[in-house]
XYZ file of C-alpha atoms in Angstrom:
662
model
C -30.828 -114.563 182.726
C -33.140 -112.289 180.858
C -33.891 -115.116 178.458
C -34.962 -117.397 181.357
C -37.238 -114.753 182.821
C -38.799 -114.190 179.442
C -39.423 -117.948 179.087
C -41.089 -118.138 182.521
C -43.270 -115.179 181.670
C -44.307 -116.853 178.460
C -45.226 -120.074 180.265
C -47.338 -118.164 182.769
C -49.109 -116.423 179.948
C -49.867 -119.718 178.247
C -50.820 -122.090 181.100
C -51.058 -120.113 184.310
C -50.902 -122.022 187.603
C -51.573 -125.409 185.970
C -48.126 -125.334 184.425
C -46.468 -124.407 187.703
C -48.053 -127.458 189.375
C -46.025 -129.659 187.057
C -42.903 -128.427 188.863
C -44.331 -129.235 192.386
C -43.332 -132.539 194.111
C -45.692 -135.380 193.114
C -45.120 -137.278 196.391
C -44.609 -135.771 199.812
C -43.723 -137.594 203.046
C -45.291 -136.644 206.367
C -44.612 -138.217 209.761
C -47.284 -140.406 211.375
C -47.992 -140.545 215.088
C -48.690 -143.899 216.791
C -52.454 -143.360 216.713
C -52.408 -142.548 213.001
C -50.199 -145.586 212.365
C -52.636 -147.957 214.085
C -55.632 -146.303 212.404
C -54.015 -146.750 208.997
C -53.527 -150.452 209.645
C -56.613 -151.424 211.637
C -59.439 -148.897 211.385
C -62.496 -150.118 209.513
C -66.292 -149.940 209.341
C -66.691 -151.675 212.711
C -64.275 -149.450 214.620
C -64.634 -145.986 213.064
C -67.857 -146.156 210.987
C -65.697 -145.569 207.911
C -64.310 -147.989 205.365
C -60.831 -149.264 206.079
C -57.882 -147.791 204.185
C -57.457 -151.198 202.514
C -61.009 -151.159 201.090
C -60.712 -147.506 200.053
C -57.498 -148.335 198.213
C -59.216 -151.264 196.447
C -62.036 -148.975 195.324
C -59.548 -146.428 194.003
C -57.673 -149.072 192.019
C -60.983 -150.214 190.537
C -61.967 -146.626 189.759
C -64.972 -146.893 192.069
C -64.141 -144.382 194.778
C -66.879 -141.970 193.751
C -70.569 -142.021 192.923
C -72.266 -145.338 193.603
C -69.589 -146.338 196.142
C -70.041 -143.389 198.447
C -71.297 -144.531 201.854
C -73.432 -146.537 202.002
C -72.644 -148.393 198.783
C -75.320 -149.293 196.273
C -75.782 -152.700 194.624
C -74.253 -151.195 191.472
C -71.021 -150.525 193.380
C -70.900 -154.069 194.766
C -71.556 -155.546 191.329
C -68.902 -153.328 189.734
C -66.292 -154.309 192.332
C -67.163 -157.995 191.919
C -66.497 -157.698 188.173
C -63.442 -155.414 188.378
C -60.090 -156.641 187.114
C -56.558 -155.843 188.189
C -56.369 -157.530 191.599
C -56.878 -160.970 193.075
C -59.911 -162.576 194.681
C -58.479 -162.172 198.173
C -58.387 -158.388 197.968
C -61.763 -158.229 196.223
C -63.548 -160.503 198.723
C -62.175 -158.621 201.721
C -63.440 -155.333 200.306
C -66.839 -156.822 199.407
C -67.227 -158.246 202.914
C -66.648 -154.792 204.368
C -68.945 -153.072 201.856
C -71.769 -155.503 202.668
C -71.133 -154.951 206.372
C -71.409 -151.203 205.804
C -74.620 -151.695 203.864
C -76.103 -153.925 206.576
C -75.225 -151.444 209.315
C -76.855 -148.636 207.342
C -80.044 -150.679 206.870
C -80.350 -151.849 210.495
C -81.342 -149.245 213.109
C -78.903 -149.164 215.992
C -79.889 -151.443 218.844
C -82.521 -153.313 216.840
C -82.681 -156.914 215.640
C -82.580 -157.274 211.839
C -86.107 -158.117 210.790
C -86.704 -156.994 207.201
C -85.597 -159.135 204.296
C -83.181 -156.475 203.029
C -81.476 -156.258 206.422
C -81.088 -160.007 206.839
C -79.909 -160.391 203.242
C -77.192 -157.749 203.677
C -75.852 -159.421 206.838
C -75.844 -162.808 205.116
C -73.980 -161.378 202.123
C -71.391 -159.888 204.477
C -70.977 -163.286 206.146
C -70.847 -165.080 202.789
C -68.088 -162.883 201.336
C -66.048 -163.034 204.527
C -66.474 -166.827 204.531
C -65.335 -166.985 200.898
C -62.266 -164.850 201.711
C -61.281 -167.055 204.648
C -61.669 -170.444 202.973
C -61.720 -170.016 199.179
C -59.306 -167.232 198.225
C -55.737 -167.742 197.011
C -54.121 -168.319 200.415
C -55.198 -170.443 203.358
C -55.907 -168.711 206.691
C -52.656 -170.017 208.170
C -50.670 -168.187 205.511
C -52.286 -164.887 206.596
C -52.102 -165.593 210.334
C -50.204 -162.395 211.158
C -52.101 -160.086 208.829
C -54.411 -157.398 210.194
C -56.666 -157.725 207.156
C -57.567 -161.320 207.981
C -58.463 -160.302 211.539
C -60.748 -157.591 210.149
C -62.493 -159.980 207.762
C -62.918 -162.585 210.489
C -64.579 -159.855 212.580
C -66.908 -159.017 209.679
C -67.922 -162.680 209.547
C -68.417 -163.033 213.312
C -70.420 -159.823 213.618
C -72.512 -160.595 210.541
C -73.319 -164.074 211.877
C -74.311 -162.555 215.215
C -76.658 -160.066 213.578
C -78.052 -162.416 210.964
C -78.632 -165.202 213.493
C -80.507 -162.831 215.794
C -82.808 -161.755 212.978
C -83.233 -165.262 211.583
C -84.015 -166.635 215.022
C -86.767 -164.069 215.480
C -88.171 -164.790 212.035
C -87.817 -168.523 212.675
C -90.001 -168.240 215.747
C -92.513 -166.035 213.947
C -92.816 -168.218 210.837
C -92.434 -171.737 212.190
C -93.643 -171.326 215.760
C -90.298 -172.480 217.095
C -89.565 -171.613 220.693
C -88.609 -173.023 224.025
C -90.635 -176.100 224.738
C -92.035 -176.631 221.202
C -91.845 -179.975 219.472
C -91.094 -178.834 215.914
C -87.651 -180.044 214.816
C -84.935 -177.397 214.440
C -83.584 -179.046 211.280
C -86.618 -178.046 209.217
C -85.751 -175.713 206.345
C -87.242 -172.257 206.117
C -87.174 -169.697 203.312
C -86.277 -166.216 204.527
C -85.069 -163.232 202.482
C -84.569 -165.481 199.460
C -82.340 -167.890 201.390
C -83.081 -171.511 202.230
C -81.995 -171.903 205.837
C -81.536 -174.989 207.972
C -80.148 -175.293 211.483
C -78.118 -177.878 213.358
C -78.386 -177.812 217.156
C -76.870 -181.272 217.660
C -73.700 -179.729 219.078
C -75.613 -178.381 222.082
C -77.415 -180.433 224.700
C -80.645 -178.625 225.466
C -82.314 -178.702 228.874
C -85.087 -181.249 229.191
C -88.188 -180.251 227.197
C -86.480 -177.467 225.220
C -85.994 -177.697 221.439
C -84.759 -174.181 220.740
C -83.826 -171.296 223.033
C -86.447 -168.719 223.868
C -84.118 -165.796 223.205
C -80.721 -165.154 221.608
C -78.692 -162.291 223.086
C -75.430 -161.316 221.331
C -72.648 -161.475 223.913
C -71.011 -158.385 222.429
C -74.157 -156.354 223.148
C -73.917 -156.805 226.940
C -71.669 -155.010 229.390
C -71.543 -156.020 233.041
C -70.960 -154.143 236.266
C -69.844 -156.465 239.041
C -67.780 -158.850 236.932
C -64.137 -157.896 237.236
C -63.191 -159.670 234.011
C -64.843 -160.988 230.876
C -63.262 -164.243 229.780
C -63.503 -165.203 226.150
C -61.490 -166.848 223.372
C -60.803 -165.330 219.957
C -61.725 -167.472 217.003
C -64.315 -168.196 214.331
C -68.013 -167.744 215.054
C -70.475 -165.509 216.866
C -70.772 -165.592 220.667
C -74.398 -165.493 221.836
C -76.245 -166.147 225.067
C -79.110 -168.613 224.586
C -81.829 -167.901 227.129
C -83.615 -171.216 227.568
C -86.297 -170.010 229.953
C -86.985 -168.346 233.275
C -84.910 -169.161 236.310
C -86.766 -172.062 237.973
C -86.420 -170.626 241.489
C -86.414 -166.843 241.331
C -89.181 -166.389 238.735
C -91.819 -166.488 241.446
C -90.308 -163.378 243.001
C -90.250 -161.464 239.732
C -94.000 -161.138 239.070
C -94.789 -157.405 238.803
C -97.472 -155.873 240.989
C -100.650 -155.008 239.134
C -103.976 -153.577 240.153
C -105.543 -154.693 243.418
C -108.165 -156.811 241.664
C -105.359 -158.729 239.891
C -103.325 -159.576 242.984
C -105.034 -162.909 243.538
C -104.084 -163.869 239.986
C -100.503 -162.771 240.698
C -100.432 -164.922 243.821
C -101.794 -167.954 241.962
C -99.276 -167.408 239.168
C -96.377 -167.213 241.624
C -97.557 -170.353 243.372
C -97.796 -172.223 240.058
C -94.285 -171.194 239.129
C -92.993 -172.023 242.591
C -94.490 -175.514 242.327
C -92.949 -175.914 238.883
C -89.566 -174.878 240.267
C -89.859 -177.523 242.977
C -90.459 -180.325 240.484
C -86.705 -180.869 240.189
C -84.314 -179.697 242.888
C -81.547 -179.095 240.339
C -81.298 -177.325 236.996
C -78.750 -176.481 234.339
C -77.713 -172.926 233.506
C -80.816 -171.205 232.084
C -78.697 -168.921 229.864
C -75.645 -170.744 228.467
C -73.297 -169.133 225.989
C -73.123 -170.717 222.538
C -70.941 -170.229 219.483
C -72.854 -169.937 216.195
C -71.547 -170.568 212.695
C -73.115 -169.952 209.307
C -71.814 -172.269 206.614
C -72.396 -171.875 202.892
C -72.381 -175.037 200.742
C -69.955 -175.210 197.861
C -66.621 -176.791 197.049
C -65.102 -173.764 195.327
C -65.351 -169.989 195.265
C -67.910 -169.880 192.483
C -70.165 -172.336 194.281
C -70.078 -170.404 197.558
C -70.817 -167.088 195.827
C -73.685 -168.587 193.827
C -75.549 -170.452 196.572
C -78.698 -169.234 198.268
C -78.557 -171.911 200.942
C -76.940 -171.875 204.360
C -76.665 -173.892 207.534
C -76.612 -172.364 211.016
C -74.905 -174.608 213.568
C -74.559 -174.135 217.329
C -71.578 -175.275 219.391
C -70.984 -175.601 223.115
C -67.755 -173.720 223.946
C -67.113 -176.104 226.865
C -67.104 -179.026 224.431
C -65.839 -177.658 221.098
C -62.783 -175.432 220.957
C -62.263 -176.080 217.233
C -63.888 -177.772 214.241
C -62.708 -179.238 210.945
C -63.939 -177.038 208.093
C -62.948 -177.344 204.434
C -59.949 -179.403 205.419
C -58.751 -176.890 207.995
C -58.580 -177.031 211.794
C -60.508 -173.879 212.730
C -60.440 -172.497 216.309
C -63.878 -171.420 217.532
C -64.570 -168.222 219.433
C -66.059 -168.523 222.907
C -67.357 -166.408 225.769
C -67.289 -167.931 229.245
C -68.643 -164.970 231.218
C -71.625 -163.528 229.317
C -74.156 -166.288 230.036
C -73.195 -166.458 233.696
C -73.338 -162.676 234.017
C -76.713 -162.393 232.275
C -78.195 -165.089 234.519
C -77.063 -163.279 237.659
C -78.155 -159.871 236.332
C -81.683 -161.164 235.677
C -81.951 -163.458 238.675
C -83.203 -161.189 241.454
C -81.103 -163.166 243.949
C -80.159 -160.051 245.938
C -83.782 -159.300 246.780
C -84.962 -162.852 247.192
C -82.156 -163.874 249.573
C -83.279 -161.225 252.077
C -86.942 -162.129 251.595
C -85.977 -165.703 252.379
C -84.100 -164.777 255.549
C -87.091 -162.930 256.951
C -89.607 -165.574 255.854
C -91.400 -163.476 253.224
C -93.717 -165.111 250.704
C -91.382 -164.456 247.775
C -88.487 -166.295 249.428
C -87.435 -169.906 248.936
C -88.201 -172.764 251.287
C -86.018 -175.545 249.869
C -82.473 -175.745 248.515
C -81.872 -175.761 244.770
C -78.785 -176.894 242.873
C -77.627 -174.824 239.887
C -75.301 -176.352 237.319
C -73.278 -173.687 235.511
C -73.137 -175.742 232.309
C -74.806 -178.860 230.905
C -73.726 -181.906 232.892
C -70.379 -183.291 231.683
C -69.531 -186.795 232.926
C -65.823 -186.219 232.303
C -65.429 -182.998 234.294
C -65.091 -183.056 238.061
C -67.517 -181.031 240.174
C -66.589 -177.844 241.989
C -69.438 -177.406 244.480
C -69.994 -173.963 246.044
C -72.219 -173.158 249.062
C -72.891 -169.506 250.000
C -73.420 -167.985 253.429
C -76.112 -166.285 255.508
C -78.575 -163.957 253.712
C -76.732 -164.677 250.484
C -77.144 -166.536 247.193
C -75.075 -167.720 244.201
C -74.202 -164.035 243.720
C -71.662 -164.520 246.528
C -69.516 -166.462 244.043
C -69.787 -164.117 241.065
C -66.068 -163.428 240.635
C -64.875 -166.722 242.102
C -66.844 -168.706 239.537
C -65.959 -166.309 236.735
C -62.223 -166.565 237.470
C -62.429 -170.353 237.522
C -64.306 -170.338 234.209
C -61.672 -167.978 232.824
C -58.770 -170.295 233.727
C -58.377 -172.716 230.822
C -56.802 -175.487 232.919
C -59.510 -175.272 235.604
C -62.260 -174.926 232.992
C -61.195 -178.184 231.353
C -61.038 -179.956 234.703
C -64.121 -178.720 236.553
C -67.805 -178.010 236.105
C -69.282 -175.635 238.680
C -72.336 -176.483 240.763
C -73.795 -173.933 243.187
C -76.253 -174.560 245.999
C -78.926 -171.945 246.714
C -80.655 -172.596 250.009
C -82.969 -170.855 252.512
C -80.577 -169.283 255.008
C -83.268 -168.884 257.662
C -83.470 -172.653 258.210
C -81.692 -174.451 261.073
C -78.344 -175.894 260.031
C -79.387 -179.444 260.803
C -82.272 -179.216 258.321
C -80.294 -177.434 255.619
C -77.410 -179.881 255.671
C -79.818 -182.777 255.302
C -81.744 -181.141 252.450
C -78.571 -180.073 250.617
C -77.158 -183.560 250.965
C -80.315 -185.029 249.418
C -80.395 -182.764 246.351
C -76.711 -183.376 245.584
C -77.199 -187.131 245.815
C -80.371 -186.858 243.701
C -78.517 -184.934 240.977
C -75.658 -187.443 240.972
C -78.069 -190.362 240.695
C -80.025 -188.641 237.935
C -77.002 -188.036 235.701
C -74.838 -191.000 236.728
C -77.002 -193.706 238.298
C -74.172 -196.255 238.231
C -71.665 -193.855 239.791
C -69.033 -194.602 237.160
C -68.490 -191.130 235.693
C -65.505 -189.029 236.668
C -67.964 -186.322 237.730
C -69.147 -188.572 240.558
C -65.663 -188.717 242.088
C -63.012 -186.282 243.311
C -65.425 -183.423 243.997
C -64.055 -180.221 245.527
C -66.354 -178.432 247.990
C -66.049 -174.699 248.770
C -68.125 -172.998 251.452
C -68.230 -169.407 252.675
C -69.394 -168.324 256.141
C -72.441 -170.380 257.141
C -71.934 -172.267 253.867
C -68.546 -173.315 255.240
C -70.209 -174.733 258.357
C -72.638 -176.652 256.142
C -69.736 -177.830 253.972
C -67.972 -179.142 257.053
C -71.085 -181.093 257.998
C -71.264 -182.559 254.500
C -67.736 -184.015 254.805
C -68.220 -185.186 258.429
C -69.898 -188.191 259.979
C -72.409 -188.284 262.827
C -73.447 -191.345 264.747
C -74.990 -190.656 268.161
C -73.517 -187.183 268.726
C -76.440 -185.216 267.305
C -79.004 -187.555 268.820
C -77.437 -186.717 272.160
C -77.652 -183.003 271.331
C -81.335 -183.375 270.460
C -82.252 -185.243 273.628
C -80.274 -182.964 275.951
C -81.563 -179.682 274.563
C -85.183 -180.313 273.651
C -86.445 -182.672 276.366
C -88.370 -184.702 273.808
C -90.192 -187.711 275.125
C -89.880 -191.135 273.585
C -93.315 -190.831 271.992
C -92.325 -187.818 269.946
C -88.991 -189.357 268.988
C -90.688 -192.540 267.861
C -93.206 -190.629 265.702
C -90.356 -188.756 263.943
C -88.907 -192.107 262.885
C -86.427 -192.315 259.994
C -87.048 -188.701 258.937
C -85.236 -187.471 262.016
C -82.583 -190.155 261.806
C -81.449 -189.059 258.339
C -80.906 -185.538 259.682
C -78.974 -186.561 262.779
C -77.079 -189.617 261.566
C -75.049 -189.361 258.369
C -71.810 -190.221 256.586
C -69.539 -187.903 254.544
C -70.987 -186.952 251.174
C -69.797 -189.521 248.596
C -67.235 -188.365 246.070
C -65.910 -185.315 247.931
C -62.198 -185.519 248.714
C -61.154 -181.880 249.071
C -62.792 -178.884 250.774
C -62.055 -175.188 251.188
C -63.604 -173.352 254.149
C -63.738 -169.551 253.823
C -64.447 -167.270 256.822
C -66.441 -170.103 258.363
C -67.623 -169.858 262.007
C -67.101 -173.546 262.834
C -67.454 -172.759 266.542
C -69.905 -169.900 266.167
C -69.506 -166.184 266.650
C -70.169 -163.749 269.489
C -71.884 -161.388 267.031
C -74.879 -163.730 266.720
C -75.478 -163.372 270.445
C -74.961 -159.634 270.861
C -77.724 -157.041 270.780
C -77.777 -156.671 267.002
C -77.622 -160.416 266.470
C -80.522 -161.048 268.841
C -82.529 -158.284 267.164
C -81.966 -159.789 263.705
C -82.679 -163.230 265.078
C -86.119 -162.107 266.193
C -86.851 -160.913 262.642
C -85.961 -164.240 261.079
C -88.982 -166.412 260.354
C -88.862 -170.138 259.608
C -90.813 -171.395 256.580
C -93.788 -173.693 256.949
C -91.773 -176.464 255.321
C -89.971 -176.878 258.644
C -93.197 -178.335 260.020
C -93.328 -180.697 257.068
C -89.874 -181.972 257.986
C -90.072 -182.305 261.785
C -93.599 -181.295 262.676
C -94.193 -184.439 264.693
C -91.389 -183.427 267.025
C -91.981 -179.783 267.694
C -95.721 -179.153 267.523
C -97.784 -179.652 270.646
C -99.415 -182.999 271.378
C -103.119 -183.666 271.589
C -102.648 -184.061 275.342
C -101.967 -180.340 275.609
C -98.163 -180.386 275.783
C -96.459 -177.205 274.644
C -94.733 -176.891 271.226
C -90.933 -176.723 271.258
C -89.235 -173.629 269.814
C -86.855 -174.341 266.932
C -83.633 -172.326 266.556
C -83.196 -170.353 263.357
C -79.998 -169.893 261.386
C -78.769 -166.876 263.375
C -79.365 -168.763 266.620
C -77.255 -171.595 265.209
C -74.311 -169.260 264.587
C -74.011 -168.151 268.197
C -70.843 -169.319 269.898
C -72.906 -170.760 272.766
C -75.407 -172.546 270.529
C -75.498 -176.238 271.499
C -75.826 -177.467 267.913
C -72.783 -175.583 266.633
C -70.758 -176.815 269.580
C -71.810 -180.386 268.912
C -71.245 -180.110 265.150
C -67.749 -178.636 265.617
C -66.593 -181.894 267.202
C -67.907 -184.186 264.459
C -65.017 -186.012 262.767
C -64.126 -184.908 259.232
C -63.647 -187.786 256.795
C -59.998 -188.881 256.702
C -60.165 -189.026 252.907
C -60.996 -185.288 252.671
C -58.084 -182.874 252.443
C -59.159 -179.439 253.544
C -57.935 -175.838 253.514
C -58.892 -172.646 255.337
C -59.078 -169.092 254.053
C -59.530 -166.676 256.961
C -59.945 -162.897 257.056
C -58.941 -160.409 259.706
C -59.768 -156.732 259.593
C -56.703 -155.472 261.540
C -53.317 -157.034 260.801
C -51.839 -155.359 263.889
C -54.006 -157.423 266.230
C -52.442 -160.776 267.238
C -53.771 -163.471 264.964
C -55.383 -165.551 267.715
C -57.326 -162.487 268.881
C -58.306 -161.189 265.434
C -61.600 -161.413 263.557
C -63.131 -160.429 260.231
C -65.818 -158.249 261.771
C -68.105 -161.241 262.284
C -66.084 -164.421 262.716
C -63.142 -164.682 265.137
C -59.979 -166.415 264.006
C -60.392 -168.988 266.751
C -63.695 -170.087 265.216
C -62.525 -170.095 261.575
C -59.275 -171.942 262.328
C -59.391 -175.711 261.802
C -56.591 -177.971 263.062
C -55.395 -180.388 260.419
C -55.883 -178.056 257.436
C -53.344 -178.602 254.658
C -53.074 -174.840 254.280
C -54.377 -171.751 256.012
C -54.366 -168.422 254.196
C -54.997 -165.327 256.327
C -56.038 -162.255 254.335
C -56.479 -158.711 255.565
C -60.095 -157.845 254.889
C -63.685 -158.220 255.982
C -66.038 -161.163 256.180
C -66.885 -161.224 252.430
C -63.294 -162.176 251.747
C -64.180 -164.819 249.133
C -64.532 -162.088 246.466
C -61.108 -160.519 247.026
C -58.357 -161.111 244.449
C -56.151 -162.642 247.160
C -58.788 -165.236 248.091
C -59.522 -166.064 244.453
C -55.808 -166.552 243.774
C -55.610 -168.874 246.781
C -58.612 -170.878 245.557
C -57.025 -171.178 242.135
C -53.720 -172.237 243.717
C -55.482 -174.976 245.701
C -57.335 -176.202 242.607
C -54.192 -176.270 240.483
C -52.415 -178.145 243.269
C -55.310 -180.582 243.373
C -54.978 -181.230 239.638
C -51.209 -181.634 239.919
C -51.542 -184.282 242.623
C -53.724 -186.530 240.475
C -52.732 -188.823 237.604
C -52.861 -187.084 234.204
C -56.160 -187.382 232.368
C -56.044 -189.610 229.276
């Protein structure tokens, strides 16, 4: 015993504490909580602003965890790691992709678009090394399908492409003068940051007159209030919103007020834009979502890492869900909500719809048809018509949920009608009918495309009444209504000629074979005739375009006869209004199958006596409906989850009742 103590004392005298450390455990085990476990596996430069444990481990193995490789890394660190031995290309490329991502983040101020050569070059290097890892390392992507590291590297690629494309697009416009409406070809090569860059936009059908978008907005940089869900698909590529131009209808309402002396210029500018918006009564989505890829030429790893060339290609997520790349079937990422949400957020519909109702200058005077994606001849049309004092915003979550349903998205393309809700129903139905037919004839003049058949029509509130008119036929019924209620002499009727006939005599809209009516006052509502309704009715002003349509009928004659007062939209919704009563008895086409979604505010009230606060059940109910869903809620029931589920059920049933698509 004494000998052992003497030996320990001697060791202490010789080596001190350093010797004692040799007797301590070299490895210790500590428990990990669930958060620490996930962080160890999945944290990285994009999620925690620190390098992932996998990259840190690679640097330690290479002896590079100090000095030049402290955050952010220097080119010496990257070069040293690229030349290091002792591990395979897969591990090296993954670490290099993250290091370049870290470098690019450090060089690019938060919230800014990469503009300097060094910034763009760092993002392109991050994309290049991630691309090399995915397609040119030891294992194919399918062999790493369940590995967290591959998901991280794919994210480095997608984010780097998003950032690099944003910066390159800005530089492209600055250097080559490319922009919406220019004639310079997008395939022309440019030299930026030492890279030779070409683009391929052939995978995207641009709106007429547009060569390149005016603006690229990364989808990941936008958050939305008002959209209940964001629908997207994981995959390869960057999701961006391509802003093609201003909204053709609402731009006129967006001109800012300037000094008094400039107001005449403002007015002229608004009028010019309003005339431009009227040139075509239909337009495609002004801000579609695209998927962008950056591809680096080369048939092996060395070639990809040596090249200073790249190709940026754009893909329509409604058309391409995958591509063939280096012999592999590669799923593409997609975002189906961002473009739609950005369009609505920038539209100004909420303000303009009220300005329209009260006849203000900034309102609209004619219907316009919005197509939510470029026209697709092989997708059927889902046509939506909003209600009183409303706009396409009424369908925000309905449309988004349809776009988010893969089966419905493959089957349908969404069209939405935006119309002046102060106009009499008889004029609106005629104008809406004309723009739908005009759009069909423009895109499918022979009527052979699938898009020209089997259309589903959905209308809410007053839009439901208009939808019912669009699937009904009128022979002499509305002529009788006109004669009985307006005491028009034969001279006035003769002067109106065919213009009046096309409003009062019509057949069901071609191609529509199913309709959904939501909270629709087919037989009017008592609210339109009560004190508040009459007060609002007096505030509604009809646009001057009404005189262009039926001026011969309702203005006074040269002989001194008095002008005839036209009803406005609120007048038309009264339960005693002669037009609504006449329209309610028009026969619906026997080929159209229809459904009702009806709201009631109080489930304890007997159904026949209930209402949604505006529309009574007795007015919304339609005999002969294939289904009738009654939901507890108010008049804006179309946005409730229950109504959206019912719409989706009807659409899925519709698909199931048809022969399978080839």
